[in-house]
XYZ file of C-alpha atoms in Angstrom:
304
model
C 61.043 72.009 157.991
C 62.603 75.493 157.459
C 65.749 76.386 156.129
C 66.834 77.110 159.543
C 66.363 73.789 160.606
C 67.720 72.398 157.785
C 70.783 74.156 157.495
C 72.015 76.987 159.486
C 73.611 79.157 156.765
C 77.792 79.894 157.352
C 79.247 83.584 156.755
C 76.256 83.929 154.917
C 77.172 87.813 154.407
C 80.254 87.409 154.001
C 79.809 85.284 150.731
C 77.550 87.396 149.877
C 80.037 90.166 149.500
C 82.477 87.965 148.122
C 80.388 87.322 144.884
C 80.306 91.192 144.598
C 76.725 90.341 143.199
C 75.633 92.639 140.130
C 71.772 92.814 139.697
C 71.576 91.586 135.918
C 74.516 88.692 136.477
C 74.383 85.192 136.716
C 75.366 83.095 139.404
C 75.775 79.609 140.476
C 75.472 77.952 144.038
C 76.712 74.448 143.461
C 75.690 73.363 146.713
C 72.165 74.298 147.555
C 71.444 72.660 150.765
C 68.634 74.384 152.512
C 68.571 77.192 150.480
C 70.033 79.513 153.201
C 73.298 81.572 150.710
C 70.795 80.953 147.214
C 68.064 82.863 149.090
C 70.229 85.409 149.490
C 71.972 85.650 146.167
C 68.186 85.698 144.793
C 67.587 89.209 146.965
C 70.359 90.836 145.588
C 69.744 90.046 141.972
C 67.179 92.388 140.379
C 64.488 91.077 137.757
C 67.063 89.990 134.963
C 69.390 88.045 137.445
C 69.703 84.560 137.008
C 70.750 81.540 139.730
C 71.133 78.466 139.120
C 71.667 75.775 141.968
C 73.474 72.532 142.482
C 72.139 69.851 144.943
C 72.169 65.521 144.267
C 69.755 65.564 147.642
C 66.381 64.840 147.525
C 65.944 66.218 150.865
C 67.555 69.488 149.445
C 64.842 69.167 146.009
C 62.166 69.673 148.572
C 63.386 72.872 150.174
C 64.096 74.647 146.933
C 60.697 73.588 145.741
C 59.175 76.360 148.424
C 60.649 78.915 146.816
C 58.761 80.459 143.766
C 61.420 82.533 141.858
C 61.356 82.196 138.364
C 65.309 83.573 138.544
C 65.979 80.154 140.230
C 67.099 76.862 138.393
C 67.798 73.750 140.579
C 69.718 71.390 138.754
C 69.400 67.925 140.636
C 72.984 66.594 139.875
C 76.324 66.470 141.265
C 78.405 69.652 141.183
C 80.950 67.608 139.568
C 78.932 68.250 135.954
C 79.120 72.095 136.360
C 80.142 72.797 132.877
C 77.681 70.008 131.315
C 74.366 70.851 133.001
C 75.400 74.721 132.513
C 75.602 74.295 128.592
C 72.605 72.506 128.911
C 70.813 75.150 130.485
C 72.151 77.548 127.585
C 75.062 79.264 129.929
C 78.163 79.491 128.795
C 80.068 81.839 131.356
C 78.854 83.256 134.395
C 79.463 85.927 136.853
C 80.114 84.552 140.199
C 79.925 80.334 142.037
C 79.624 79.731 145.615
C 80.358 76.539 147.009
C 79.701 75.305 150.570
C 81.480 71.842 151.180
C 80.405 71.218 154.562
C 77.249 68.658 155.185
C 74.058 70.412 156.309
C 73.023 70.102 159.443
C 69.718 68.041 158.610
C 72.174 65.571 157.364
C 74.439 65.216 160.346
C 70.980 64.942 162.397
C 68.829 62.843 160.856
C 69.581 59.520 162.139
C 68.396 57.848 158.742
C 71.007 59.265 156.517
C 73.835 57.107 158.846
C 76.112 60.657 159.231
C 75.309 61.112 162.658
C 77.784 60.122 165.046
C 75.216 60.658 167.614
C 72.358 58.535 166.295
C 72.222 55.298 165.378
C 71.146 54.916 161.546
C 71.751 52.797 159.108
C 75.143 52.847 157.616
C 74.356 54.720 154.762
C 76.280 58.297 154.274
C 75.416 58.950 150.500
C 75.075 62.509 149.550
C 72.983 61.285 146.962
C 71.042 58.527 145.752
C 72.580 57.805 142.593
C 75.905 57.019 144.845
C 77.619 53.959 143.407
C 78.378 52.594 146.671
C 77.387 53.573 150.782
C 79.401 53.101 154.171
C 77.950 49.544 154.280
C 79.484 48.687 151.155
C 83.307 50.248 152.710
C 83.151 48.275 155.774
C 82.046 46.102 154.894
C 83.924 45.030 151.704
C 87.145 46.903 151.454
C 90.197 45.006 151.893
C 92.515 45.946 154.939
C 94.704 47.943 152.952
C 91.951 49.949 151.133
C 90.283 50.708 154.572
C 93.942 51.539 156.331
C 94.189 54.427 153.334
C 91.491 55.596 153.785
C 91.470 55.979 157.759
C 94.513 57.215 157.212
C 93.912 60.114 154.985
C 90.399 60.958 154.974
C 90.171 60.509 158.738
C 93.860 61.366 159.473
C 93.409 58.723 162.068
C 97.088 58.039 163.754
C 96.454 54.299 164.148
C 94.686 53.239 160.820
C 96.322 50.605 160.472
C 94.746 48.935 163.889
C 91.364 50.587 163.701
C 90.843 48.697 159.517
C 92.565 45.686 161.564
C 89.386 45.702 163.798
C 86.664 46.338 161.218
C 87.952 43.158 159.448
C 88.231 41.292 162.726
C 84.787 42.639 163.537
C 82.879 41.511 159.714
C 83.899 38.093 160.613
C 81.898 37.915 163.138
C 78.769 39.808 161.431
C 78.042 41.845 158.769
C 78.101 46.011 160.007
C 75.030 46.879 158.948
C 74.471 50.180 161.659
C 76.514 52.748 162.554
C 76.672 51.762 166.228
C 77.891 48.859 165.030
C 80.947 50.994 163.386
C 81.016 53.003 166.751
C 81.397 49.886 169.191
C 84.395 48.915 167.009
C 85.819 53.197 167.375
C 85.326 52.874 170.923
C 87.924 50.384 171.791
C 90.822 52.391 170.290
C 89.415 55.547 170.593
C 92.126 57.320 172.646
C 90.616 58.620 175.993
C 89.144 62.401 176.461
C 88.722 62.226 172.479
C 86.893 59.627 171.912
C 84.214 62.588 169.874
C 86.996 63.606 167.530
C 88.145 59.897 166.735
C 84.485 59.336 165.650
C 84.188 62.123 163.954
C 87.287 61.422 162.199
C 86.200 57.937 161.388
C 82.892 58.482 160.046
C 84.308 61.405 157.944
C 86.921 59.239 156.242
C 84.210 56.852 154.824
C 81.945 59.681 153.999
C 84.637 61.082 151.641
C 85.071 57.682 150.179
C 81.243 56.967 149.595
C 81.099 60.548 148.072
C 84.223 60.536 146.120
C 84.349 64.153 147.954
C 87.642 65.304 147.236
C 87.857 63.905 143.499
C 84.661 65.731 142.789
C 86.291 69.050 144.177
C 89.289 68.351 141.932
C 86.962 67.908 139.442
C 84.625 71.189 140.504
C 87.721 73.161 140.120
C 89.187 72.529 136.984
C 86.177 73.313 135.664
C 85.305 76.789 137.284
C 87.560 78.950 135.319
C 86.248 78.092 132.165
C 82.816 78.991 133.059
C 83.676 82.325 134.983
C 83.623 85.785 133.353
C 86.202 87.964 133.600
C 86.445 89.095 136.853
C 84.059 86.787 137.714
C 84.185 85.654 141.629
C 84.514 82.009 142.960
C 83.670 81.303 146.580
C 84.265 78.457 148.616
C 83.783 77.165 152.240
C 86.071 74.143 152.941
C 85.072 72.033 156.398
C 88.799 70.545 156.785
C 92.296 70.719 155.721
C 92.088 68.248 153.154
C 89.562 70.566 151.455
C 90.967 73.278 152.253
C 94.320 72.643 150.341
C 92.710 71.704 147.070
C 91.347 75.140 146.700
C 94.342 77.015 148.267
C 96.404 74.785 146.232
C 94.039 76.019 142.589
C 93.542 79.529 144.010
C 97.621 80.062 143.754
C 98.672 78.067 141.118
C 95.543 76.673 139.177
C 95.884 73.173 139.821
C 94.924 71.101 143.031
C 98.221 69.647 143.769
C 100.545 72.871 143.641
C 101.884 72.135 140.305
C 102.834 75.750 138.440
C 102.065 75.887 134.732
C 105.193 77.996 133.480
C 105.912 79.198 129.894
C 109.406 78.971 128.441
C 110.419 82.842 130.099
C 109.576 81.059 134.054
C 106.161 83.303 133.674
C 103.404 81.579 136.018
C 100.086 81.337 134.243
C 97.122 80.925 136.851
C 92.968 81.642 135.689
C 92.787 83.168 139.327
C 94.272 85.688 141.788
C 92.935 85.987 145.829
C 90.805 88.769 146.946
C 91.803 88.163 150.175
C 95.089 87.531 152.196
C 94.107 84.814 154.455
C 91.082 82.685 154.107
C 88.100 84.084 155.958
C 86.417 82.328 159.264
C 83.781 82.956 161.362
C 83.137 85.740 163.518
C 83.204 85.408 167.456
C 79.239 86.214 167.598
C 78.408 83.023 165.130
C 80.429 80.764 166.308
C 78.348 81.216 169.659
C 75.408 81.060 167.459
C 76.567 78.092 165.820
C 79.435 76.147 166.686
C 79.185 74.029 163.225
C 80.846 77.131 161.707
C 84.086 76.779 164.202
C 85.930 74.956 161.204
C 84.530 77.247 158.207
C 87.361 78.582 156.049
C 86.651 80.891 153.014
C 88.427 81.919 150.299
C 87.440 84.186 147.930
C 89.302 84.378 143.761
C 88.486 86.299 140.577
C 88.826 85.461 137.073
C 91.824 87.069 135.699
C-alpha cells in the first residue's frame, strides 16, 4: 500500500513553507499518517536535520517502517504526550510542528476500522488501540443525555435529542454491534437530500468521543509553546469548525477558549502571533484532485 493510497497528502507545499524548514533544525509531525508531509520535511532537512513523528496507528507504524532515514524517529503514542516522549528522546525545544487533524483516507476506507460511512464494519472508530473505549461502547452504553451532548456538539446534529432517543429505543431491541446497524437508525431522521451529511455528522460525533479528539488538541496546544524555539513555526490543518476554533482561539490569545492572559497595565501576553491573515485552504486544482481537502483550513503561528 503506498502512501498515496493511504493518505493523499493536504497543502502538502504549503506546510511545507509554513515550517520555513532550516536544514540543521528539528521538527515534529505529530500526526504521521501515511507519511505523505514527514516525507517531505525529511527532503528539505540536510544531513544534521532531525524529525520526529507522532502516530497511535498501527496501520500508520507500517508505512513509516518503509522509509530508511536515520533523521526519522516515529514515536508510537498519542500526540497528546508531545512534551513527555520529546524529553524522552533528549529534545527539549524544537524548530517547527505540523499537525494534520483530519483522518487518513485508509481510515475512512477500510471497512474494518468502522469510520466508513460507506462500508459496513464493525463499530469500532479508535484511532488507536490503546483507546479506552470504541463506538460500540457509546451506543451502546451512554445514557440518553450523554449521547444527546454529544450529537449535539460533536455532530452539530439539529435534532439530537430524537436521533440519542432512537439509539436507546433501538439497543432495546439488540445490541449495535455494526455500523449499518447505526446507519438504519440515521436513516429514519435523516432529513431528505442530506441524508450523506447527517451521517457524516453522526459518525463524526462518536469518533470525537471515542478519541477524546478535541481534549487531546486542547491538550496538544498547551503544550506546543513550550517546546518551540524562538521563532519556531506551528502548523495545523483542522477538518471542522470545532477544530478549527481551538487553534484560532490559542493562535490569538494562547488559550483554547478565548480567555486573554493580561498583566496588571491591560498588556495581552500570548506565546504566538499569525503568519498569516486568514487561515489557508486548498487551491481550486486540488480540490479537483481531491475533494477530501474541500474542508482543509490552515493556520500557520511563530514563537514569539
Amino acid at each position: 500500500m503506498s502512501e498515496q493510497t493511504y493518505h493523499t497528502s493536504v497543502m502538502l507545499h504549503e506546510c511545507i513553507d509554513g515550517l520555513a524548514i532550516r536544514p540543521d533544525g528539528i521538527y515534529v509531525d505529530v500526526t504521521f499518517g501515511g507519511g505523505g508531509h514527514s516525507k517531505e520535511i525529511l527532503a528539505h532537512l540536510g544531513a544534521s536535520g532531525r524529525l520526529l513523528a507522532f502516530d497511535q496507528d498501527p496501520d500508520a507504524w507500517n508505512q513509516a517502517e518503509k522509509i530508511e532515514d536515520d533523521r526519522l524517529t516515529l514515536i508510537t503514542a498519542n500526540f497528546r504526550y508531545l512534551e513527555k516522549y520529546l524529553r524522552l528522546h533528549g529534545v527539549k525545544q524544537v524548530d517547527g510542528i505540523l499537525a494534520d487533524f483530519g483522518v487518513s483516507s485508509y481510515q475512512l476506507d477500510a471497512a474494518s476500522r468502522g469510520f466508513s460511512t460507506r462500508f459496513d464494519g464493525p463499530l469500532d472508530m479508535r484511532m488507536g488501540p490503546s483507546a479506552a473505549m470504541d463506538a460500540k461502547n457509546v451506543l451502546n452504553e451512554y445514557s440518553a443525555e450523554q449521547l444527546q451532548r454529544i450529537f449535539g456538539m460533536y455532530g452539530e446534529i439539529k435534532n439530537a435529542r430524537t436521533l440519542a432517543q432512537a439509539v436507546i429505543q433501538a439497543r432495546t431491541q439488540k445490541t449495535l454491534e455494526t455500523t449499518s446497524d447505526f446507519k438504519e437508525i440515521l436513516t429514519k431522521l435523516a432529513p431528505r437530500g442530506k441524508e450523506f451529511k447527517y451521517f457524516a455528522q453522526a459518525f463524526q460525533a462518536v469518533r470525537i468521543e471515542v478519541n477524546q479528539e478535541l481534549q487531546v488538541i486542547e491538550e496538544f496546544l498547551a503544550q506546543a509553546p513550550s517546546v518551540l524555539a524562538v521563532d519556531g513555526r506551528l502548523c495545523i490543518m483542522s477538518f471542522h469548525s470545532l477544530e478549527d476554533r481551538l487553534v484560532k482561539n490559542f493562535i490569538k490569545t494562547g488559550d483554547c477558549f478565548g480567555k486573554e492572559d493580561k498583566d496588571m497595565f491591560g498588556v495581552v501576553h500570548k506565546p504566538l502571533a499569525s503568519e498569516i491573515r486568514k487561515p489557508m485552504t486548498a487551491s481550486p486544482e486540488e480540490l479537483k484532485a481531491n475533494p477530501r481537502s474541500r474542508s482543509a483550513k490552515l493556520r500557520i503561528a511563530r514563537k514569539l
